[in-house]
């Protein structure tokens, strides 16, 4: 059974700092790894999708990497801003279409 | 495009009542999913569908039924609601996962805004 763990559970940083969020998964047979952002009381917004054949994806100040052999993915946020404050979730998706989510990392960026 | 929409946004039920949550997507996606999100439990997959007329069980299927009679709609039913089913329910959809090597945005899951359900 796939298990996805996100560390840390919560993180507070001053504005402008670069930071890394971690996601680890137990089953390396994932097809995709997707990172989401969730604001309080809202739905999930897709940030980045890494397919199994890729090692990283970039979008603006965000960079996500995937290492299937070690069962890890990281989300790097450069020059953090207060607007980045949210919960960040990762999800591993198998080629059968099933997905497993981590519990998320709640990020607070202080002005 | 409206993306993924969910109806209703909020609902309060009494124990034993039944209801159906509707998810609709206008992106011609093959795959559709129903999740529930609870504090401290993260997002858990209830049921999913890989195409019209198909459904499959996820991690927590008990107490729920689903139907995918049309490609654009995925219905989640609660036949006899219980307080343990108080949760926020999210629907998601994505393209067919078999097309490796496609554009980087292929196979992304797109989520609806959620339905907040309370069972008293």
Coordinates of N, CA and C in Angstrom, one line a residue:
Chain A
X1 N 0.9 -1.2 0.0 CA 0.0 0.0 0.0 C 0.9 1.2 0.0
X2 N 0.6 2.2 -0.9 CA 1.3 3.4 -1.0 C 1.1 4.3 0.2
X3 N 2.2 4.8 0.8 CA 2.1 5.8 1.9 C 2.9 7.0 1.5
X4 N 2.3 8.1 1.7 CA 3.0 9.4 1.4 C 3.2 10.2 2.7
X5 N 4.4 10.7 2.9 CA 4.7 11.4 4.1 C 5.3 12.8 3.8
X6 N 4.8 13.8 4.4 CA 5.3 15.1 4.2 C 5.9 15.7 5.5
X7 N 7.2 16.2 5.3 CA 7.9 16.8 6.4 C 8.5 18.1 6.0
X8 N 8.3 19.2 6.8 CA 7.7 19.2 8.1 C 6.2 19.3 8.0
X9 N 5.5 19.2 9.1 CA 4.0 19.4 9.1 C 3.7 20.8 9.0
X10 N 4.5 21.7 9.6 CA 4.3 23.1 9.6 C 5.7 23.8 9.5
X11 N 5.7 25.0 8.9 CA 6.9 25.7 8.7 C 6.6 27.2 8.7
X12 N 7.4 27.9 9.4 CA 7.2 29.4 9.5 C 8.5 30.1 9.1
X13 N 8.5 30.9 8.1 CA 9.8 31.6 7.7 C 9.5 33.1 7.5
X14 N 10.6 33.8 7.5 CA 10.5 35.3 7.2 C 10.4 35.5 5.7
X15 N 9.8 36.5 5.3 CA 9.7 36.8 3.8 C 11.0 36.9 3.2
X16 N 11.1 36.4 2.0 CA 12.4 36.4 1.2 C 13.2 35.2 1.3
X17 N 12.9 34.3 2.3 CA 13.7 33.1 2.5 C 13.4 32.1 1.4
X18 N 14.4 31.3 1.0 CA 14.2 30.2 0.2 C 13.9 29.0 1.1
X19 N 13.0 28.1 0.6 CA 12.7 27.0 1.5 C 12.4 25.7 0.6
X20 N 12.5 24.6 1.3 CA 12.2 23.3 0.7 C 11.2 22.5 1.5
X21 N 10.2 22.0 0.8 CA 9.2 21.1 1.4 C 9.5 19.7 0.9
X22 N 9.4 18.7 1.8 CA 9.7 17.3 1.4 C 8.5 16.4 1.4
X23 N 8.6 15.5 0.5 CA 7.5 14.5 0.3 C 8.2 13.1 0.0
X24 N 7.9 12.1 0.8 CA 8.4 10.8 0.6 C 7.3 9.8 0.4
X25 N 7.6 8.8 -0.5 CA 6.6 7.8 -0.8 C 7.2 6.4 -0.7
X26 N 6.4 5.4 -0.4 CA 6.9 4.1 -0.1 C 7.0 3.2 -1.3
X27 N 6.1 3.5 -2.3 CA 6.0 2.6 -3.5 C 6.6 3.4 -4.7
X28 N 7.8 2.9 -5.2 CA 8.4 3.6 -6.3 C 7.7 3.5 -7.6
X29 N 6.7 2.6 -7.7 CA 5.9 2.4 -8.9 C 4.9 3.5 -9.2
X30 N 5.2 4.7 -8.7 CA 4.2 5.8 -9.0 C 4.4 6.2 -10.5
X31 N 3.3 6.7 -11.0 CA 3.4 7.2 -12.4 C 3.6 8.7 -12.5
X32 N 3.0 9.4 -11.6 CA 3.1 10.9 -11.5 C 3.3 11.3 -10.1
X33 N 3.9 12.4 -9.9 CA 3.9 13.1 -8.6 C 3.4 14.5 -8.8
X34 N 2.4 14.9 -8.0 CA 1.8 16.2 -8.2 C 1.9 17.0 -6.9
X35 N 2.2 18.2 -7.0 CA 2.2 19.2 -5.9 C 1.0 20.1 -6.1
X36 N 0.3 20.3 -4.9 CA -0.8 21.2 -4.9 C -0.7 22.2 -3.8
X37 N -1.5 23.3 -3.9 CA -1.6 24.3 -2.9 C -3.0 24.4 -2.5
X38 N -3.3 24.5 -1.1 CA -4.6 24.6 -0.6 C -4.7 25.8 0.4
X39 N -5.5 26.8 0.1 CA -5.8 27.9 1.0 C -6.9 27.5 1.9
X40 N -6.9 28.0 3.1 CA -7.9 27.6 4.1 C -9.4 27.7 3.6
X41 N -10.1 26.6 3.7 CA -11.5 26.6 3.3 C -11.7 26.5 1.8
X42 N -10.6 26.3 1.1 CA -10.7 26.3 -0.4 C -10.3 24.9 -1.0
X43 N -10.5 24.8 -2.3 CA -10.1 23.5 -2.9 C -8.6 23.5 -3.2
X44 N -8.1 22.5 -4.0 CA -6.7 22.3 -4.3 C -6.4 22.9 -5.6
X45 N -5.3 23.6 -5.7 CA -4.8 24.2 -6.9 C -3.5 23.5 -7.3
X46 N -3.5 22.9 -8.5 CA -2.3 22.2 -9.0 C -1.2 23.2 -9.2
X47 N 0.0 22.8 -8.7 CA 1.2 23.7 -8.9 C 2.1 23.1 -9.9
X48 N 2.5 21.8 -9.7 CA 3.5 21.2 -10.6 C 3.1 19.7 -10.7
X49 N 3.4 19.1 -11.9 CA 3.2 17.7 -12.1 C 4.5 17.2 -12.7
X50 N 5.0 16.1 -12.0 CA 6.2 15.5 -12.5 C 5.9 14.1 -13.0
X51 N 6.1 13.8 -14.2 CA 5.8 12.4 -14.7 C 7.0 11.5 -14.4
X52 N 6.8 10.2 -14.4 CA 7.8 9.3 -13.9 C 9.1 9.4 -14.7
X53 N 9.0 9.8 -16.0 CA 10.2 9.9 -16.8 C 10.9 11.2 -16.6
X54 N 10.4 12.1 -15.8 CA 11.0 13.4 -15.6 C 11.7 13.4 -14.2
X55 N 12.6 14.3 -14.0 CA 13.2 14.5 -12.8 C 12.9 15.8 -12.1
X56 N 12.4 16.8 -12.8 CA 12.0 18.0 -12.2 C 11.1 18.8 -13.1
X57 N 10.4 19.8 -12.5 CA 9.6 20.7 -13.2 C 9.7 22.1 -12.5
X58 N 9.6 23.1 -13.3 CA 9.7 24.5 -12.8 C 8.6 25.3 -13.3
X59 N 8.1 26.2 -12.3 CA 7.1 27.2 -12.7 C 7.3 28.4 -11.8
X60 N 7.8 29.4 -12.5 CA 8.1 30.7 -11.7 C 9.1 30.4 -10.6
X61 N 8.7 30.8 -9.4 CA 9.6 30.6 -8.2 C 9.6 29.2 -7.7
X62 N 8.8 28.3 -8.3 CA 8.7 27.0 -7.8 C 9.5 26.0 -8.6
X63 N 10.1 25.0 -7.9 CA 10.8 24.0 -8.6 C 10.6 22.7 -7.8
X64 N 10.1 21.7 -8.5 CA 9.8 20.4 -7.9 C 10.7 19.3 -8.5
X65 N 11.3 18.5 -7.7 CA 12.1 17.4 -8.2 C 11.5 16.0 -7.8
X66 N 11.9 15.0 -8.5 CA 11.4 13.7 -8.2 C 12.6 12.7 -8.3
X67 N 12.8 11.9 -7.3 CA 13.8 10.8 -7.3 C 13.1 9.5 -6.9
X68 N 12.7 8.8 -7.9 CA 11.9 7.6 -7.7 C 12.7 6.5 -6.9
X69 N 14.0 6.4 -7.2 CA 14.8 5.4 -6.6 C 14.8 5.6 -5.1
X70 N 14.8 6.8 -4.6 CA 14.9 7.1 -3.2 C 13.5 7.3 -2.6
X71 N 12.5 7.4 -3.4 CA 11.1 7.6 -3.0 C 10.9 9.0 -2.4
X72 N 11.5 10.0 -3.1 CA 11.4 11.4 -2.6 C 11.1 12.4 -3.7
X73 N 10.4 13.4 -3.2 CA 10.2 14.6 -4.0 C 10.3 15.8 -3.2
X74 N 10.8 16.9 -3.7 CA 11.0 18.1 -3.0 C 10.3 19.3 -3.8
X75 N 9.8 20.2 -3.1 CA 9.3 21.4 -3.7 C 10.1 22.6 -3.1
X76 N 10.7 23.3 -4.0 CA 11.6 24.4 -3.6 C 10.9 25.7 -4.0
X77 N 10.8 26.6 -3.0 CA 10.1 27.9 -3.2 C 11.2 28.9 -3.0
X78 N 11.5 29.7 -4.0 CA 12.5 30.8 -3.9 C 11.8 32.1 -3.5
X79 N 12.6 32.8 -2.8 CA 12.2 34.2 -2.4 C 10.8 34.2 -1.9
X80 N 10.5 33.5 -0.8 CA 9.1 33.4 -0.4 C 8.4 34.7 -0.1
X81 N 7.1 34.7 -0.3 CA 6.3 35.9 0.0 C 5.1 35.6 0.9
X82 N 4.6 36.6 1.6 CA 3.4 36.3 2.4 C 2.3 35.6 1.7
X83 N 2.1 35.9 0.4 CA 1.1 35.2 -0.4 C 1.3 33.8 -0.6
X84 N 2.5 33.3 -0.3 CA 2.8 31.8 -0.5 C 2.2 31.0 0.7
X85 N 1.8 31.8 1.8 CA 1.2 31.1 2.9 C 0.0 30.2 2.6
X86 N 0.1 28.9 2.8 CA -0.9 28.0 2.5 C -0.5 26.6 2.9
X87 N -1.3 25.6 2.7 CA -0.9 24.2 2.9 C -0.5 23.6 1.6
X88 N 0.6 22.9 1.5 CA 1.1 22.3 0.3 C 1.0 20.8 0.4
X89 N 0.4 20.2 -0.6 CA 0.2 18.8 -0.6 C 0.9 18.1 -1.8
X90 N 1.4 16.9 -1.5 CA 1.9 16.2 -2.6 C 1.1 14.9 -2.8
X91 N 1.0 14.4 -4.0 CA 0.2 13.2 -4.3 C 0.9 12.3 -5.2
X92 N 1.1 11.0 -4.9 CA 1.6 10.0 -5.8 C 0.5 9.3 -6.6
X93 N 0.6 9.2 -7.9 CA -0.5 8.7 -8.7 C 0.1 7.4 -9.4
X94 N -0.6 6.3 -9.3 CA -0.1 5.1 -10.0 C -0.7 5.1 -11.4
X95 N -0.2 4.1 -12.2 CA -0.7 4.1 -13.6 C -2.0 3.4 -13.7
X96 N -2.6 3.0 -12.6 CA -3.9 2.5 -12.5 C -4.9 3.6 -12.2
X97 N -4.4 4.8 -12.0 CA -5.2 6.0 -11.7 C -5.4 6.3 -10.3
X98 N -5.0 5.4 -9.3 CA -5.2 5.7 -7.9 C -4.1 6.7 -7.4
X99 N -4.6 7.5 -6.5 CA -3.7 8.5 -6.0 C -3.7 8.5 -4.5
X100 N -2.5 8.8 -3.9 CA -2.4 8.8 -2.4 C -1.8 10.2 -2.1
X101 N -2.4 10.9 -1.1 CA -2.0 12.2 -0.7 C -1.2 12.1 0.6
X102 N -0.2 13.0 0.7 CA 0.4 13.3 2.0 C -0.6 14.2 2.8
X103 N -0.2 14.4 4.1 CA -1.1 15.2 5.0 C -0.8 16.7 4.8
X104 N 0.2 17.0 4.1 CA 0.5 18.4 3.8 C 1.5 19.1 4.7
X105 N 2.1 20.2 4.2 CA 2.9 21.1 5.0 C 2.2 22.4 5.0
X106 N 2.0 22.9 6.2 CA 1.3 24.3 6.4 C 2.5 25.3 6.5
X107 N 2.5 26.2 5.5 CA 3.6 27.2 5.4 C 3.0 28.6 5.8
X108 N 3.8 29.2 6.7 CA 3.5 30.6 7.0 C 4.7 31.5 6.7
X109 N 4.5 32.5 5.8 CA 5.6 33.4 5.5 C 5.2 34.7 6.1
X110 N 6.1 35.1 7.0 CA 5.9 36.4 7.8 C 6.5 37.6 7.1
X111 N 5.7 38.7 7.0 CA 6.2 39.9 6.4 C 7.4 40.5 7.2
Chain B
X1 N -14.2 27.8 -20.1 CA -14.4 26.5 -19.4 C -14.7 26.6 -17.9
X2 N -15.7 25.9 -17.4 CA -15.9 26.0 -16.0 C -15.0 25.1 -15.2
X3 N -14.3 24.2 -15.8 CA -13.4 23.2 -15.1 C -14.2 22.2 -14.4
X4 N -13.9 22.0 -13.1 CA -14.6 21.0 -12.3 C -15.6 21.7 -11.4
X5 N -16.8 21.4 -11.4 CA -17.8 22.0 -10.6 C -18.5 20.9 -9.7
X6 N -18.9 21.3 -8.5 CA -19.5 20.4 -7.5 C -20.8 21.1 -7.0
X7 N -21.8 20.2 -6.9 CA -23.1 20.6 -6.3 C -23.6 19.6 -5.3
X8 N -24.1 20.1 -4.1 CA -24.1 21.5 -3.6 C -22.8 21.9 -3.0
X9 N -22.7 23.1 -2.6 CA -21.5 23.6 -1.8 C -21.5 23.2 -0.4
X10 N -22.7 23.3 0.2 CA -22.9 23.0 1.6 C -24.2 22.1 1.8
X11 N -24.2 21.2 2.8 CA -25.4 20.5 3.0 C -25.3 19.9 4.5
X12 N -26.5 20.0 5.1 CA -26.6 19.4 6.5 C -27.7 18.3 6.4
X13 N -27.3 17.1 6.8 CA -28.2 16.0 6.8 C -28.4 15.5 8.2
X14 N -29.5 14.8 8.4 CA -29.7 14.0 9.6 C -29.3 12.6 9.4
X15 N -28.9 11.9 10.5 CA -28.5 10.5 10.4 C -29.6 9.7 9.7
X16 N -29.1 8.9 8.7 CA -30.1 8.0 8.0 C -30.6 8.6 6.7
X17 N -30.5 9.9 6.5 CA -30.9 10.5 5.3 C -30.0 10.1 4.2
X18 N -30.5 10.3 3.0 CA -29.6 10.0 1.8 C -29.5 11.2 1.0
X19 N -28.4 11.3 0.2 CA -28.2 12.4 -0.7 C -27.2 12.0 -1.8
X20 N -27.1 12.8 -2.8 CA -26.2 12.6 -3.9 C -25.4 13.9 -4.2
X21 N -24.1 13.7 -4.3 CA -23.3 14.8 -4.7 C -22.9 14.7 -6.1
X22 N -23.0 15.8 -6.8 CA -22.8 15.8 -8.3 C -21.5 16.5 -8.6
X23 N -20.7 15.9 -9.4 CA -19.4 16.5 -9.9 C -19.5 16.5 -11.4
X24 N -19.2 17.6 -12.0 CA -19.2 17.8 -13.5 C -18.0 18.4 -13.9
X25 N -17.4 17.9 -15.1 CA -16.3 18.5 -15.7 C -16.5 18.7 -17.2
X26 N -15.9 19.8 -17.7 CA -16.1 20.1 -19.1 C -14.8 20.1 -19.9
X27 N -13.9 19.3 -19.4 CA -12.5 19.2 -20.0 C -12.3 17.9 -20.8
X28 N -13.4 17.1 -20.9 CA -13.4 15.8 -21.6 C -12.4 14.8 -21.0
X29 N -12.2 14.9 -19.7 CA -11.3 14.0 -19.0 C -11.9 12.6 -18.9
X30 N -11.0 11.6 -19.0 CA -11.5 10.3 -18.8 C -11.6 9.9 -17.3
X31 N -10.6 10.3 -16.5 CA -10.5 9.9 -15.1 C -11.3 10.9 -14.2
X32 N -12.0 10.4 -13.3 CA -12.7 11.2 -12.3 C -12.6 10.6 -10.9
X33 N -12.5 11.4 -9.9 CA -12.2 10.9 -8.5 C -13.1 11.6 -7.5
X34 N -13.4 10.9 -6.4 CA -14.0 11.5 -5.2 C -13.1 11.2 -4.0
X35 N -12.8 12.3 -3.3 CA -12.0 12.3 -2.1 C -12.8 12.9 -0.9
X36 N -12.4 12.5 0.3 CA -12.9 13.2 1.4 C -11.7 13.8 2.2
X37 N -11.8 14.9 2.8 CA -10.7 15.5 3.5 C -11.2 15.8 5.0
X38 N -10.5 15.2 5.9 CA -10.8 15.4 7.3 C -9.6 15.9 8.0
X39 N -9.8 16.7 9.1 CA -8.6 17.2 9.9 C -7.7 16.1 10.4
X40 N -6.5 16.2 10.1 CA -5.5 15.2 10.6 C -5.5 13.9 9.8
X41 N -6.4 13.8 8.8 CA -6.4 12.6 8.0 C -6.0 12.8 6.6
X42 N -5.8 14.1 6.2 CA -5.5 14.3 4.8 C -6.6 14.0 3.9
X43 N -6.3 13.9 2.6 CA -7.2 13.6 1.5 C -7.2 12.1 1.3
X44 N -8.4 11.5 1.3 CA -8.5 10.0 1.1 C -9.4 9.7 -0.1
X45 N -9.0 8.8 -0.9 CA -9.7 8.5 -2.1 C -10.9 7.5 -1.8
X46 N -12.1 7.9 -2.2 CA -13.3 7.1 -1.9 C -13.6 6.2 -3.0
X47 N -13.8 6.7 -4.2 CA -14.0 5.9 -5.4 C -13.4 6.7 -6.6
X48 N -13.2 6.0 -7.7 CA -12.7 6.7 -8.8 C -13.2 6.0 -10.1
X49 N -13.1 6.6 -11.2 CA -13.6 6.1 -12.5 C -12.6 6.4 -13.6
X50 N -12.3 5.3 -14.4 CA -11.3 5.5 -15.5 C -12.0 5.7 -16.8
X51 N -13.3 5.8 -16.8 CA -14.0 6.1 -18.0 C -15.5 6.0 -17.8
X52 N -16.3 6.4 -18.8 CA -17.7 6.3 -18.7 C -18.2 4.9 -18.5
X53 N -19.1 4.7 -17.5 CA -19.6 3.4 -17.2 C -18.7 2.5 -16.3
X54 N -17.6 3.1 -15.9 CA -16.7 2.3 -15.0 C -16.5 3.0 -13.7
X55 N -16.4 2.2 -12.6 CA -16.1 2.7 -11.3 C -15.1 1.8 -10.6
X56 N -14.4 2.3 -9.6 CA -13.5 1.4 -8.8 C -13.4 2.0 -7.4
X57 N -13.1 1.1 -6.5 CA -13.0 1.5 -5.1 C -11.7 2.1 -4.8
X58 N -11.7 3.1 -3.9 CA -10.5 3.7 -3.4 C -10.1 3.2 -2.1
X59 N -9.6 4.1 -1.2 CA -9.1 3.7 0.1 C -10.2 3.6 1.1
X60 N -11.3 4.4 1.0 CA -12.4 4.4 2.0 C -13.7 4.4 1.3
X61 N -14.1 3.3 0.7 CA -15.3 3.2 -0.1 C -16.6 2.9 0.7
X62 N -16.5 2.4 1.9 CA -17.7 1.9 2.6 C -18.6 3.0 2.9
X63 N -19.9 2.8 2.7 CA -20.9 3.8 3.0 C -21.2 4.7 1.8
X64 N -20.5 4.5 0.7 CA -20.7 5.4 -0.5 C -20.9 4.5 -1.7
X65 N -21.7 5.1 -2.7 CA -21.8 4.5 -4.0 C -21.6 5.5 -5.0
X66 N -21.2 5.1 -6.2 CA -20.9 6.1 -7.3 C -21.4 5.6 -8.6
X67 N -21.6 6.6 -9.5 CA -22.0 6.2 -10.9 C -21.4 7.2 -11.8
X68 N -21.1 6.6 -13.0 CA -20.5 7.4 -14.1 C -21.3 7.1 -15.4
X69 N -22.5 7.6 -15.5 CA -23.3 7.3 -16.6 C -22.9 8.1 -17.8
X70 N -22.4 9.3 -17.6 CA -22.0 10.2 -18.6 C -20.5 10.5 -18.4
X71 N -19.7 10.7 -19.4 CA -18.3 11.0 -19.2 C -18.1 12.2 -18.4
X72 N -18.9 13.2 -18.5 CA -18.7 14.5 -17.8 C -19.1 14.5 -16.4
X73 N -19.9 13.5 -16.0 CA -20.5 13.6 -14.6 C -20.1 12.4 -13.8
X74 N -19.8 12.6 -12.5 CA -19.5 11.5 -11.6 C -20.3 11.8 -10.3
X75 N -21.2 10.9 -9.9 CA -22.1 11.1 -8.8 C -21.6 10.3 -7.6
X76 N -21.7 10.9 -6.4 CA -21.3 10.2 -5.2 C -22.6 10.1 -4.3
X77 N -23.0 8.9 -4.0 CA -24.2 8.8 -3.2 C -24.0 8.3 -1.8
X78 N -24.7 8.8 -0.9 CA -24.7 8.3 0.5 C -26.2 7.8 0.8
X79 N -26.3 6.5 0.9 CA -27.6 5.9 1.1 C -28.2 6.1 2.4
X80 N -27.4 6.1 3.5 CA -27.8 6.3 4.8 C -26.7 7.0 5.6
X81 N -26.8 8.3 5.6 CA -25.7 9.1 6.1 C -25.5 8.8 7.6
X82 N -24.2 8.9 8.0 CA -23.8 8.7 9.4 C -22.9 9.9 9.8
X83 N -22.9 10.2 11.1 CA -22.0 11.3 11.5 C -20.6 11.2 11.1
X84 N -20.1 10.0 11.0 CA -18.7 9.7 10.6 C -18.4 10.2 9.1
X85 N -19.5 10.5 8.4 CA -19.4 10.9 7.0 C -19.4 12.5 6.9
X86 N -19.4 13.1 8.1 CA -19.2 14.6 8.1 C -17.8 14.9 7.6
X87 N -17.7 15.7 6.6 CA -16.4 15.9 5.9 C -16.5 16.9 4.8
X88 N -15.4 17.2 4.2 CA -15.4 18.0 3.0 C -15.1 17.1 1.9
X89 N -15.9 17.1 0.9 CA -15.8 16.2 -0.3 C -15.3 16.9 -1.5
X90 N -14.2 16.4 -2.1 CA -13.7 17.0 -3.3 C -13.8 16.0 -4.4
X91 N -14.1 16.6 -5.6 CA -14.1 15.8 -6.8 C -12.9 16.3 -7.7
X92 N -12.3 15.4 -8.4 CA -11.2 15.8 -9.3 C -11.3 15.0 -10.6
X93 N -10.6 15.5 -11.6 CA -10.6 14.8 -12.9 C -9.2 15.0 -13.5
X94 N -8.9 14.0 -14.5 CA -7.7 14.1 -15.2 C -7.8 13.4 -16.5
X95 N -6.8 13.6 -17.4 CA -6.8 12.9 -18.7 C -6.4 11.5 -18.4
X96 N -6.5 10.7 -19.4 CA -6.1 9.3 -19.4 C -4.6 9.2 -19.1
X97 N -4.2 8.3 -18.2 CA -2.9 8.3 -17.7 C -1.9 7.5 -18.5
X98 N -2.4 6.9 -19.6 CA -1.6 6.0 -20.4 C -0.7 6.7 -21.4
X99 N -0.9 8.0 -21.5 CA -0.1 8.6 -22.6 C 1.1 9.2 -22.1
X100 N 2.1 8.4 -21.8 CA 3.4 8.9 -21.3 C 4.1 9.7 -22.4
X101 N 4.8 10.7 -22.0 CA 5.6 11.5 -23.0 C 4.7 12.6 -23.5
X102 N 3.6 12.8 -23.0 CA 2.7 13.9 -23.4 C 3.2 15.2 -22.9
X103 N 2.4 16.3 -23.1 CA 2.8 17.6 -22.6 C 2.9 17.6 -21.1
X104 N 3.6 18.5 -20.5 CA 3.9 18.4 -19.1 C 2.6 18.6 -18.3
X105 N 1.6 19.2 -18.9 CA 0.4 19.4 -18.1 C -0.5 18.2 -18.2
X106 N -0.1 17.2 -19.0 CA -1.0 16.0 -19.1 C -1.1 15.3 -17.8
X107 N -2.2 14.7 -17.6 CA -2.5 13.8 -16.4 C -2.5 14.6 -15.1
X108 N -2.5 15.9 -15.1 CA -2.8 16.6 -13.9 C -4.2 16.4 -13.4
X109 N -4.3 16.3 -12.1 CA -5.6 16.2 -11.5 C -6.1 17.7 -11.2
X110 N -7.3 18.0 -11.7 CA -7.9 19.2 -11.5 C -9.1 19.1 -10.5
X111 N -9.1 19.9 -9.5 CA -10.1 19.7 -8.4 C -11.2 20.7 -8.4
X112 N -12.4 20.3 -7.9 CA -13.5 21.1 -7.7 C -13.4 21.9 -6.4
X113 N -14.3 22.8 -6.1 CA -14.2 23.7 -4.9 C -14.6 23.0 -3.7
X114 N -15.2 21.8 -3.7 CA -15.5 21.1 -2.5 C -17.0 21.2 -2.1
X115 N -17.5 20.2 -1.4 CA -18.8 20.2 -0.8 C -18.6 19.9 0.7
X116 N -19.1 20.9 1.5 CA -19.0 20.7 3.0 C -20.2 20.0 3.5
X117 N -20.1 18.8 4.0 CA -21.3 18.0 4.4 C -21.2 17.8 5.9
X118 N -22.3 18.1 6.6 CA -22.4 17.8 8.0 C -23.6 16.9 8.3
X119 N -23.3 15.8 9.0 CA -24.3 14.8 9.3 C -24.6 14.9 10.8
X120 N -25.8 15.2 11.2 CA -26.1 15.4 12.6 C -26.6 14.1 13.2

